[in-house]
Amino acid sequence: MSDPVGLGAVFLPQLPPERLREVAVAADRSGLDELWLWEDCFFEGGVATAAAALAWTERVRVGVGLLPVPLRNVAAAAMDMAVLHRTFPGRAEVTVGHGVQAWMGQVGARHASPLTLLEEHLGALRRLLAGEEVTTEGRYVRLDGVRLEWPPPAPVRVLAGAEGPKTLELSGRAADGTLLVAGTTPDRLRQARERIDAGREAAGRTDHHRVVVYLLTATGPDAADRLARSRTSWDLPDAEDVAVAGGAEQVADAVRRLADAGADVVVLQPTADDPDPAGFAAFAGEQVRPLLA
């Protein structure tokens, strides 16, 4: 591990949006590198919460993981992302992905080929954010001479959420980084990087590909019990390196193992029943982060 791994924390959408400010401010003040938000159906919108968190803070990066592409026209997604990047330069990180297919079906947005949709969306989105005029006639994404009036003034990353081998390879060739779900062990992370690198090689890409991974984490009173319940709710095996419960040293050790396996950023994901979400963000920044430097 040549460079220190970045450290983040998740604001879970199971919390009402009026709780976001206290968590975002705690993350910002604690020295935490990143705060990540989810757009789970049908809780909270990722762009609105990201804009609010960025406005309430001064330095922490805010990531959205992820925006389901079936829900968004690519031009609208590009406009939203460009506003975040122009208004808060260098502090926004947005991920796109398939979304949960059952949820996509609930809103009439399920497509026959999620992989084709994601590839077309990524290609058009990255070109729009680069300031290009885009005309494309794909299976799902169709644009006719579309150009953003206010694109980001500098190149920005677009990450893809990926889990299966085909999507991992797609992320490697068509995205600038990959977001991996909680439950990704160091071994699975190494395997994922192999698939990502295969996609990058096929596309002739040599730029840095940022890998962000969630780590299910519990600390404080009843941490082991809360982690066990969360494992069950997420259907994660009771195996080493799948999740971590304990104090700062134990959490930092788990983060280092993921960093050694290829993670650029590890984002601590609290349990849904964590008694103090703002305290969790402060713990990550004030106690875990210094151990990784």
PDB file of C-alpha atoms in Angstrom:
ATOM      1  CA  MET A   1       0.000   0.000   0.000  1.00  0.00           C
ATOM      2  CA  SER A   2       1.929   3.023  -1.263  1.00  0.00           C
ATOM      3  CA  ASP A   3      -0.594   5.768  -0.447  1.00  0.00           C
ATOM      4  CA  PRO A   4      -2.860   5.992   2.604  1.00  0.00           C
ATOM      5  CA  VAL A   5      -6.285   4.564   1.909  1.00  0.00           C
ATOM      6  CA  GLY A   6      -9.161   7.039   1.910  1.00  0.00           C
ATOM      7  CA  LEU A   7     -11.772   6.556   4.623  1.00  0.00           C
ATOM      8  CA  GLY A   8     -15.468   7.307   4.461  1.00  0.00           C
ATOM      9  CA  ALA A   9     -18.732   6.621   6.241  1.00  0.00           C
ATOM     10  CA  VAL A  10     -22.283   6.028   5.037  1.00  0.00           C
ATOM     11  CA  PHE A  11     -25.382   8.005   5.944  1.00  0.00           C
ATOM     12  CA  LEU A  12     -28.006   5.286   5.662  1.00  0.00           C
ATOM     13  CA  PRO A  13     -31.295   6.207   3.969  1.00  0.00           C
ATOM     14  CA  GLN A  14     -33.149   4.363   6.728  1.00  0.00           C
ATOM     15  CA  LEU A  15     -32.569   7.590   8.659  1.00  0.00           C
ATOM     16  CA  PRO A  16     -34.972  10.447   7.855  1.00  0.00           C
ATOM     17  CA  PRO A  17     -33.419  13.184   5.706  1.00  0.00           C
ATOM     18  CA  GLU A  18     -33.641  15.735   8.523  1.00  0.00           C
ATOM     19  CA  ARG A  19     -30.924  13.713  10.307  1.00  0.00           C
ATOM     20  CA  LEU A  20     -28.444  14.221   7.457  1.00  0.00           C
ATOM     21  CA  ARG A  21     -27.118  17.595   8.587  1.00  0.00           C
ATOM     22  CA  GLU A  22     -25.812  16.402  11.955  1.00  0.00           C
ATOM     23  CA  VAL A  23     -24.035  13.438  10.346  1.00  0.00           C
ATOM     24  CA  ALA A  24     -22.561  15.514   7.523  1.00  0.00           C
ATOM     25  CA  VAL A  25     -21.249  18.155   9.925  1.00  0.00           C
ATOM     26  CA  ALA A  26     -19.774  15.472  12.198  1.00  0.00           C
ATOM     27  CA  ALA A  27     -18.011  13.879   9.222  1.00  0.00           C
ATOM     28  CA  ASP A  28     -16.695  17.251   8.067  1.00  0.00           C
ATOM     29  CA  ARG A  29     -15.356  18.260  11.484  1.00  0.00           C
ATOM     30  CA  SER A  30     -13.839  14.883  12.294  1.00  0.00           C
ATOM     31  CA  GLY A  31     -11.328  14.833   9.427  1.00  0.00           C
ATOM     32  CA  LEU A  32     -13.133  12.015   7.622  1.00  0.00           C
ATOM     33  CA  ASP A  33     -12.274  11.940   3.923  1.00  0.00           C
ATOM     34  CA  GLU A  34     -15.682  11.103   2.474  1.00  0.00           C
ATOM     35  CA  LEU A  35     -19.377  10.813   3.321  1.00  0.00           C
ATOM     36  CA  TRP A  36     -21.451   8.496   1.145  1.00  0.00           C
ATOM     37  CA  LEU A  37     -25.193   8.612   0.508  1.00  0.00           C
ATOM     38  CA  TRP A  38     -27.538   6.050  -1.005  1.00  0.00           C
ATOM     39  CA  GLU A  39     -30.483   6.393  -3.345  1.00  0.00           C
ATOM     40  CA  ASP A  40     -32.506   3.393  -2.234  1.00  0.00           C
ATOM     41  CA  CYS A  41     -36.099   3.165  -3.413  1.00  0.00           C
ATOM     42  CA  PHE A  42     -38.145   4.681  -1.967  1.00  0.00           C
ATOM     43  CA  PHE A  43     -36.237   6.565   0.703  1.00  0.00           C
ATOM     44  CA  GLU A  44     -34.196   9.601  -0.407  1.00  0.00           C
ATOM     45  CA  GLY A  45     -32.984  11.075  -3.685  1.00  0.00           C
ATOM     46  CA  GLY A  46     -29.225  10.952  -4.132  1.00  0.00           C
ATOM     47  CA  VAL A  47     -28.724  14.309  -5.862  1.00  0.00           C
ATOM     48  CA  ALA A  48     -30.877  16.300  -3.419  1.00  0.00           C
ATOM     49  CA  THR A  49     -29.181  14.790  -0.368  1.00  0.00           C
ATOM     50  CA  ALA A  50     -25.718  15.244  -1.882  1.00  0.00           C
ATOM     51  CA  ALA A  51     -26.396  18.919  -2.608  1.00  0.00           C
ATOM     52  CA  ALA A  52     -27.624  19.477   0.947  1.00  0.00           C
ATOM     53  CA  ALA A  53     -24.648  17.673   2.514  1.00  0.00           C
ATOM     54  CA  LEU A  54     -22.185  19.608   0.365  1.00  0.00           C
ATOM     55  CA  ALA A  55     -23.823  22.918   1.263  1.00  0.00           C
ATOM     56  CA  TRP A  56     -23.676  22.151   5.007  1.00  0.00           C
ATOM     57  CA  THR A  57     -19.981  21.210   4.945  1.00  0.00           C
ATOM     58  CA  GLU A  58     -16.673  22.741   3.950  1.00  0.00           C
ATOM     59  CA  ARG A  59     -14.150  20.035   3.100  1.00  0.00           C
ATOM     60  CA  VAL A  60     -15.492  16.449   3.183  1.00  0.00           C
ATOM     61  CA  ARG A  61     -16.091  14.781  -0.186  1.00  0.00           C
ATOM     62  CA  VAL A  62     -19.655  13.581  -0.704  1.00  0.00           C
ATOM     63  CA  GLY A  63     -20.316  10.445  -2.725  1.00  0.00           C
ATOM     64  CA  VAL A  64     -23.582   9.095  -4.116  1.00  0.00           C
ATOM     65  CA  GLY A  65     -23.659   5.357  -4.379  1.00  0.00           C
ATOM     66  CA  LEU A  66     -25.587   4.943  -6.525  1.00  0.00           C
ATOM     67  CA  LEU A  67     -27.991   6.528  -8.995  1.00  0.00           C
ATOM     68  CA  PRO A  68     -30.007   3.782 -10.779  1.00  0.00           C
ATOM     69  CA  VAL A  69     -29.746   4.516 -14.492  1.00  0.00           C
ATOM     70  CA  PRO A  70     -33.222   3.132 -15.364  1.00  0.00           C
ATOM     71  CA  LEU A  71     -34.725   6.000 -13.324  1.00  0.00           C
ATOM     72  CA  ARG A  72     -32.819   8.797 -15.086  1.00  0.00           C
ATOM     73  CA  ASN A  73     -32.603  10.214 -18.555  1.00  0.00           C
ATOM     74  CA  VAL A  74     -28.884  10.573 -19.166  1.00  0.00           C
ATOM     75  CA  ALA A  75     -29.154  14.267 -20.067  1.00  0.00           C
ATOM     76  CA  ALA A  76     -30.945  15.034 -16.802  1.00  0.00           C
ATOM     77  CA  ALA A  77     -28.351  13.036 -14.866  1.00  0.00           C
ATOM     78  CA  ALA A  78     -25.554  14.949 -16.579  1.00  0.00           C
ATOM     79  CA  MET A  79     -27.143  18.312 -15.759  1.00  0.00           C
ATOM     80  CA  ASP A  80     -27.524  17.388 -12.078  1.00  0.00           C
ATOM     81  CA  MET A  81     -23.977  16.089 -11.818  1.00  0.00           C
ATOM     82  CA  ALA A  82     -22.536  19.117 -13.606  1.00  0.00           C
ATOM     83  CA  VAL A  83     -24.244  21.434 -11.101  1.00  0.00           C
ATOM     84  CA  LEU A  84     -22.718  19.519  -8.172  1.00  0.00           C
ATOM     85  CA  HIS A  85     -19.254  19.578  -9.705  1.00  0.00           C
ATOM     86  CA  ARG A  86     -19.395  23.277 -10.628  1.00  0.00           C
ATOM     87  CA  THR A  87     -20.879  24.392  -7.323  1.00  0.00           C
ATOM     88  CA  PHE A  88     -18.645  22.246  -5.117  1.00  0.00           C
ATOM     89  CA  PRO A  89     -15.450  21.674  -7.159  1.00  0.00           C
ATOM     90  CA  GLY A  90     -13.530  18.558  -6.249  1.00  0.00           C
ATOM     91  CA  ARG A  91     -15.969  17.455  -3.567  1.00  0.00           C
ATOM     92  CA  ALA A  92     -18.626  15.413  -5.387  1.00  0.00           C
ATOM     93  CA  GLU A  93     -18.341  11.755  -6.417  1.00  0.00           C
ATOM     94  CA  VAL A  94     -21.282  10.190  -8.235  1.00  0.00           C
ATOM     95  CA  THR A  95     -21.816   6.524  -9.038  1.00  0.00           C
ATOM     96  CA  VAL A  96     -24.349   5.063 -11.463  1.00  0.00           C
ATOM     97  CA  GLY A  97     -25.517   1.484 -11.677  1.00  0.00           C
ATOM     98  CA  HIS A  98     -28.232  -1.017 -12.485  1.00  0.00           C
ATOM     99  CA  GLY A  99     -30.353  -0.419  -9.407  1.00  0.00           C
ATOM    100  CA  VAL A 100     -32.308  -3.202  -7.728  1.00  0.00           C
ATOM    101  CA  GLN A 101     -34.284  -4.786 -10.528  1.00  0.00           C
ATOM    102  CA  ALA A 102     -37.363  -5.484  -8.378  1.00  0.00           C
ATOM    103  CA  TRP A 103     -37.546  -1.778  -7.533  1.00  0.00           C
ATOM    104  CA  MET A 104     -37.060  -0.839 -11.171  1.00  0.00           C
ATOM    105  CA  GLY A 105     -39.993  -3.091 -12.009  1.00  0.00           C
ATOM    106  CA  GLN A 106     -42.164  -1.340  -9.418  1.00  0.00           C
ATOM    107  CA  VAL A 107     -41.808   1.964 -11.259  1.00  0.00           C
ATOM    108  CA  GLY A 108     -42.054   0.547 -14.761  1.00  0.00           C
ATOM    109  CA  ALA A 109     -38.379   1.115 -15.530  1.00  0.00           C
ATOM    110  CA  ARG A 110     -37.070  -2.442 -15.776  1.00  0.00           C
ATOM    111  CA  HIS A 111     -35.255  -3.161 -19.046  1.00  0.00           C
ATOM    112  CA  ALA A 112     -34.474  -6.409 -20.815  1.00  0.00           C
ATOM    113  CA  SER A 113     -30.712  -5.777 -20.806  1.00  0.00           C
ATOM    114  CA  PRO A 114     -29.495  -3.814 -17.762  1.00  0.00           C
ATOM    115  CA  LEU A 115     -25.903  -4.290 -18.948  1.00  0.00           C
ATOM    116  CA  THR A 116     -26.590  -2.645 -22.325  1.00  0.00           C
ATOM    117  CA  LEU A 117     -28.437   0.218 -20.646  1.00  0.00           C
ATOM    118  CA  LEU A 118     -25.575   0.869 -18.213  1.00  0.00           C
ATOM    119  CA  GLU A 119     -22.943   0.799 -20.952  1.00  0.00           C
ATOM    120  CA  GLU A 120     -24.910   3.216 -23.156  1.00  0.00           C
ATOM    121  CA  HIS A 121     -25.619   5.493 -20.198  1.00  0.00           C
ATOM    122  CA  LEU A 122     -21.975   5.586 -19.089  1.00  0.00           C
ATOM    123  CA  GLY A 123     -20.725   6.356 -22.576  1.00  0.00           C
ATOM    124  CA  ALA A 124     -23.129   9.252 -23.092  1.00  0.00           C
ATOM    125  CA  LEU A 125     -22.801  10.578 -19.535  1.00  0.00           C
ATOM    126  CA  ARG A 126     -19.019  10.768 -19.583  1.00  0.00           C
ATOM    127  CA  ARG A 127     -19.050  12.535 -22.960  1.00  0.00           C
ATOM    128  CA  LEU A 128     -21.668  15.058 -21.820  1.00  0.00           C
ATOM    129  CA  LEU A 129     -19.715  15.833 -18.641  1.00  0.00           C
ATOM    130  CA  ALA A 130     -16.621  16.345 -20.798  1.00  0.00           C
ATOM    131  CA  GLY A 131     -18.478  19.134 -22.627  1.00  0.00           C
ATOM    132  CA  GLU A 132     -19.004  17.236 -25.878  1.00  0.00           C
ATOM    133  CA  GLU A 133     -22.031  17.472 -28.127  1.00  0.00           C
ATOM    134  CA  VAL A 134     -23.524  13.994 -28.145  1.00  0.00           C
ATOM    135  CA  THR A 135     -25.651  12.292 -30.757  1.00  0.00           C
ATOM    136  CA  THR A 136     -26.308   8.626 -30.229  1.00  0.00           C
ATOM    137  CA  GLU A 137     -28.984   6.127 -31.203  1.00  0.00           C
ATOM    138  CA  GLY A 138     -28.600   3.164 -28.873  1.00  0.00           C
ATOM    139  CA  ARG A 139     -30.995   0.504 -27.760  1.00  0.00           C
ATOM    140  CA  TYR A 140     -32.013   2.593 -24.728  1.00  0.00           C
ATOM    141  CA  VAL A 141     -30.059   5.870 -24.802  1.00  0.00           C
ATOM    142  CA  ARG A 142     -30.951   8.266 -27.616  1.00  0.00           C
ATOM    143  CA  LEU A 143     -29.626  11.819 -27.890  1.00  0.00           C
ATOM    144  CA  ASP A 144     -29.732  14.279 -30.786  1.00  0.00           C
ATOM    145  CA  GLY A 145     -27.119  17.026 -30.639  1.00  0.00           C
ATOM    146  CA  VAL A 146     -27.170  17.390 -26.844  1.00  0.00           C
ATOM    147  CA  ARG A 147     -24.502  19.504 -25.184  1.00  0.00           C
ATOM    148  CA  LEU A 148     -24.428  20.855 -21.628  1.00  0.00           C
ATOM    149  CA  GLU A 149     -24.388  24.644 -21.429  1.00  0.00           C
ATOM    150  CA  TRP A 150     -22.566  24.454 -18.087  1.00  0.00           C
ATOM    151  CA  PRO A 151     -20.369  21.335 -18.072  1.00  0.00           C
ATOM    152  CA  PRO A 152     -17.814  20.820 -15.297  1.00  0.00           C
ATOM    153  CA  PRO A 153     -14.798  23.076 -15.918  1.00  0.00           C
ATOM    154  CA  ALA A 154     -12.373  20.197 -15.333  1.00  0.00           C
ATOM    155  CA  PRO A 155     -12.515  16.430 -15.951  1.00  0.00           C
ATOM    156  CA  VAL A 156     -14.601  14.523 -13.404  1.00  0.00           C
ATOM    157  CA  ARG A 157     -14.865  10.846 -12.530  1.00  0.00           C
ATOM    158  CA  VAL A 158     -17.959   8.740 -13.088  1.00  0.00           C
ATOM    159  CA  LEU A 159     -18.022   5.517 -11.081  1.00  0.00           C
ATOM    160  CA  ALA A 160     -20.116   2.419 -11.722  1.00  0.00           C
ATOM    161  CA  GLY A 161     -21.570   0.146  -9.094  1.00  0.00           C
ATOM    162  CA  ALA A 162     -20.686  -3.415  -9.980  1.00  0.00           C
ATOM    163  CA  GLU A 163     -20.894  -6.908  -8.548  1.00  0.00           C
ATOM    164  CA  GLY A 164     -21.113  -9.584 -11.253  1.00  0.00           C
ATOM    165  CA  PRO A 165     -18.172 -10.343 -13.566  1.00  0.00           C
ATOM    166  CA  LYS A 166     -19.750  -8.816 -16.678  1.00  0.00           C
ATOM    167  CA  THR A 167     -20.592  -5.574 -14.903  1.00  0.00           C
ATOM    168  CA  LEU A 168     -17.125  -5.427 -13.342  1.00  0.00           C
ATOM    169  CA  GLU A 169     -15.545  -5.728 -16.789  1.00  0.00           C
ATOM    170  CA  LEU A 170     -17.949  -3.082 -18.112  1.00  0.00           C
ATOM    171  CA  SER A 171     -16.938  -0.760 -15.284  1.00  0.00           C
ATOM    172  CA  GLY A 172     -13.290  -1.283 -16.144  1.00  0.00           C
ATOM    173  CA  ARG A 173     -13.725  -0.316 -19.779  1.00  0.00           C
ATOM    174  CA  ALA A 174     -16.468   2.338 -19.522  1.00  0.00           C
ATOM    175  CA  ALA A 175     -16.245   3.973 -16.058  1.00  0.00           C
ATOM    176  CA  ASP A 176     -13.548   5.814 -14.132  1.00  0.00           C
ATOM    177  CA  GLY A 177     -13.964   3.821 -10.959  1.00  0.00           C
ATOM    178  CA  THR A 178     -15.958   1.038  -9.344  1.00  0.00           C
ATOM    179  CA  LEU A 179     -18.089   0.907  -6.199  1.00  0.00           C
ATOM    180  CA  LEU A 180     -18.288  -2.485  -4.455  1.00  0.00           C
ATOM    181  CA  VAL A 181     -20.943  -3.531  -1.963  1.00  0.00           C
ATOM    182  CA  ALA A 182     -20.517  -4.399   1.695  1.00  0.00           C
ATOM    183  CA  GLY A 183     -19.580  -8.027   2.223  1.00  0.00           C
ATOM    184  CA  THR A 184     -16.713  -7.801  -0.269  1.00  0.00           C
ATOM    185  CA  THR A 185     -13.835  -9.660   1.374  1.00  0.00           C
ATOM    186  CA  PRO A 186     -10.204  -8.940   0.454  1.00  0.00           C
ATOM    187  CA  ASP A 187     -10.163 -12.102  -1.680  1.00  0.00           C
ATOM    188  CA  ARG A 188     -13.326 -11.068  -3.512  1.00  0.00           C
ATOM    189  CA  LEU A 189     -11.879  -7.594  -3.949  1.00  0.00           C
ATOM    190  CA  ARG A 190      -8.770  -9.029  -5.629  1.00  0.00           C
ATOM    191  CA  GLN A 191     -10.999 -11.075  -7.936  1.00  0.00           C
ATOM    192  CA  ALA A 192     -13.075  -7.992  -8.725  1.00  0.00           C
ATOM    193  CA  ARG A 193      -9.948  -6.020  -9.595  1.00  0.00           C
ATOM    194  CA  GLU A 194      -8.926  -8.780 -11.995  1.00  0.00           C
ATOM    195  CA  ARG A 195     -12.249  -8.454 -13.846  1.00  0.00           C
ATOM    196  CA  ILE A 196     -11.997  -4.654 -13.809  1.00  0.00           C
ATOM    197  CA  ASP A 197      -8.458  -4.811 -15.158  1.00  0.00           C
ATOM    198  CA  ALA A 198      -9.575  -7.195 -17.897  1.00  0.00           C
ATOM    199  CA  GLY A 199     -12.119  -4.610 -19.024  1.00  0.00           C
ATOM    200  CA  ARG A 200      -9.542  -1.841 -18.860  1.00  0.00           C
ATOM    201  CA  GLU A 201      -7.075  -3.831 -20.922  1.00  0.00           C
ATOM    202  CA  ALA A 202      -9.719  -4.590 -23.548  1.00  0.00           C
ATOM    203  CA  ALA A 203     -10.472  -0.878 -23.834  1.00  0.00           C
ATOM    204  CA  GLY A 204      -6.818   0.133 -23.843  1.00  0.00           C
ATOM    205  CA  ARG A 205      -7.249   2.248 -20.722  1.00  0.00           C
ATOM    206  CA  THR A 206      -4.205   3.212 -18.667  1.00  0.00           C
ATOM    207  CA  ASP A 207      -5.694   5.920 -16.415  1.00  0.00           C
ATOM    208  CA  HIS A 208      -6.149   5.290 -12.706  1.00  0.00           C
ATOM    209  CA  HIS A 209      -9.338   3.392 -11.871  1.00  0.00           C
ATOM    210  CA  ARG A 210     -10.652   4.286  -8.397  1.00  0.00           C
ATOM    211  CA  VAL A 211     -12.059   1.404  -6.343  1.00  0.00           C
ATOM    212  CA  VAL A 212     -14.386   2.197  -3.440  1.00  0.00           C
ATOM    213  CA  VAL A 213     -15.697  -0.565  -1.171  1.00  0.00           C
ATOM    214  CA  TYR A 214     -18.223  -0.529   1.649  1.00  0.00           C
ATOM    215  CA  LEU A 215     -17.307  -2.261   4.937  1.00  0.00           C
ATOM    216  CA  LEU A 216     -20.138  -3.194   7.294  1.00  0.00           C
ATOM    217  CA  THR A 217     -18.978  -1.889  10.682  1.00  0.00           C
ATOM    218  CA  ALA A 218     -20.259  -1.767  14.254  1.00  0.00           C
ATOM    219  CA  THR A 219     -18.629  -0.102  17.213  1.00  0.00           C
ATOM    220  CA  GLY A 220     -19.604   0.860  20.723  1.00  0.00           C
ATOM    221  CA  PRO A 221     -22.142  -0.869  23.001  1.00  0.00           C
ATOM    222  CA  ASP A 222     -23.570  -4.162  21.730  1.00  0.00           C
ATOM    223  CA  ALA A 223     -21.468  -3.896  18.558  1.00  0.00           C
ATOM    224  CA  ALA A 224     -21.191  -7.671  18.094  1.00  0.00           C
ATOM    225  CA  ASP A 225     -24.934  -8.205  18.528  1.00  0.00           C
ATOM    226  CA  ARG A 226     -25.808  -5.368  16.168  1.00  0.00           C
ATOM    227  CA  LEU A 227     -23.361  -6.663  13.582  1.00  0.00           C
ATOM    228  CA  ALA A 228     -24.838 -10.174  13.816  1.00  0.00           C
ATOM    229  CA  ARG A 229     -28.339  -8.809  13.192  1.00  0.00           C
ATOM    230  CA  SER A 230     -27.099  -6.720  10.293  1.00  0.00           C
ATOM    231  CA  ARG A 231     -25.321  -9.706   8.744  1.00  0.00           C
ATOM    232  CA  THR A 232     -28.603 -11.582   8.826  1.00  0.00           C
ATOM    233  CA  SER A 233     -30.561  -8.725   7.260  1.00  0.00           C
ATOM    234  CA  TRP A 234     -27.969  -8.407   4.476  1.00  0.00           C
ATOM    235  CA  ASP A 235     -27.670 -12.199   4.116  1.00  0.00           C
ATOM    236  CA  LEU A 236     -23.907 -12.049   4.731  1.00  0.00           C
ATOM    237  CA  PRO A 237     -22.057 -15.157   5.956  1.00  0.00           C
ATOM    238  CA  ASP A 238     -20.627 -15.264   9.466  1.00  0.00           C
ATOM    239  CA  ALA A 239     -17.078 -15.365   8.166  1.00  0.00           C
ATOM    240  CA  GLU A 240     -13.888 -13.434   8.810  1.00  0.00           C
ATOM    241  CA  ASP A 241     -13.302 -10.267   6.752  1.00  0.00           C
ATOM    242  CA  VAL A 242     -16.947  -9.935   5.704  1.00  0.00           C
ATOM    243  CA  ALA A 243     -17.610  -7.260   8.355  1.00  0.00           C
ATOM    244  CA  VAL A 244     -16.003  -5.869  11.493  1.00  0.00           C
ATOM    245  CA  ALA A 245     -17.085  -5.116  15.060  1.00  0.00           C
ATOM    246  CA  GLY A 246     -14.858  -3.474  17.651  1.00  0.00           C
ATOM    247  CA  GLY A 247     -12.848  -0.384  18.424  1.00  0.00           C
ATOM    248  CA  ALA A 248     -10.667   1.801  16.243  1.00  0.00           C
ATOM    249  CA  GLU A 249      -7.762  -0.655  16.060  1.00  0.00           C
ATOM    250  CA  GLN A 250      -9.957  -3.545  14.910  1.00  0.00           C
ATOM    251  CA  VAL A 251     -11.690  -1.386  12.327  1.00  0.00           C
ATOM    252  CA  ALA A 252      -8.402   0.059  11.053  1.00  0.00           C
ATOM    253  CA  ASP A 253      -6.999  -3.465  10.634  1.00  0.00           C
ATOM    254  CA  ALA A 254     -10.007  -4.456   8.506  1.00  0.00           C
ATOM    255  CA  VAL A 255      -9.605  -1.297   6.405  1.00  0.00           C
ATOM    256  CA  ARG A 256      -5.912  -2.039   5.840  1.00  0.00           C
ATOM    257  CA  ARG A 257      -6.705  -5.557   4.600  1.00  0.00           C
ATOM    258  CA  LEU A 258      -9.071  -4.123   1.983  1.00  0.00           C
ATOM    259  CA  ALA A 259      -6.518  -1.466   1.035  1.00  0.00           C
ATOM    260  CA  ASP A 260      -3.852  -4.133   0.568  1.00  0.00           C
ATOM    261  CA  ALA A 261      -6.298  -6.008  -1.708  1.00  0.00           C
ATOM    262  CA  GLY A 262      -6.721  -2.979  -3.959  1.00  0.00           C
ATOM    263  CA  ALA A 263      -9.204  -0.530  -2.412  1.00  0.00           C
ATOM    264  CA  ASP A 264      -8.509   3.178  -2.848  1.00  0.00           C
ATOM    265  CA  VAL A 265     -11.285   4.140  -0.436  1.00  0.00           C
ATOM    266  CA  VAL A 266     -13.010   2.095   2.271  1.00  0.00           C
ATOM    267  CA  VAL A 267     -16.388   3.414   3.393  1.00  0.00           C
ATOM    268  CA  LEU A 268     -17.590   2.274   6.801  1.00  0.00           C
ATOM    269  CA  GLN A 269     -21.253   1.263   6.649  1.00  0.00           C
ATOM    270  CA  PRO A 270     -22.970   1.400  10.058  1.00  0.00           C
ATOM    271  CA  THR A 271     -25.715  -0.956  11.077  1.00  0.00           C
ATOM    272  CA  ALA A 272     -29.252   0.300  10.551  1.00  0.00           C
ATOM    273  CA  ASP A 273     -29.798   0.272  14.319  1.00  0.00           C
ATOM    274  CA  ASP A 274     -26.633   2.207  15.203  1.00  0.00           C
ATOM    275  CA  PRO A 275     -27.664   4.344  18.205  1.00  0.00           C
ATOM    276  CA  ASP A 276     -25.565   7.385  17.226  1.00  0.00           C
ATOM    277  CA  PRO A 277     -25.060   7.948  13.463  1.00  0.00           C
ATOM    278  CA  ALA A 278     -23.269  11.274  13.958  1.00  0.00           C
ATOM    279  CA  GLY A 279     -21.060   9.676  16.599  1.00  0.00           C
ATOM    280  CA  PHE A 280     -20.253   6.875  14.145  1.00  0.00           C
ATOM    281  CA  ALA A 281     -19.022   9.397  11.568  1.00  0.00           C
ATOM    282  CA  ALA A 282     -16.975  11.176  14.237  1.00  0.00           C
ATOM    283  CA  PHE A 283     -15.506   7.846  15.400  1.00  0.00           C
ATOM    284  CA  ALA A 284     -14.427   7.055  11.842  1.00  0.00           C
ATOM    285  CA  GLY A 285     -12.732  10.424  11.342  1.00  0.00           C
ATOM    286  CA  GLU A 286     -11.275  11.050  14.787  1.00  0.00           C
ATOM    287  CA  GLN A 287     -10.261   7.545  15.868  1.00  0.00           C
ATOM    288  CA  VAL A 288      -9.894   5.294  12.804  1.00  0.00           C
ATOM    289  CA  ARG A 289      -8.568   7.768  10.248  1.00  0.00           C
ATOM    290  CA  PRO A 290      -5.366   8.700  12.193  1.00  0.00           C
ATOM    291  CA  LEU A 291      -4.425   5.008  12.428  1.00  0.00           C
ATOM    292  CA  LEU A 292      -4.309   4.747   8.629  1.00  0.00           C
ATOM    293  CA  ALA A 293      -1.917   7.627   7.995  1.00  0.00           C
TER     294      ALA A 293
END
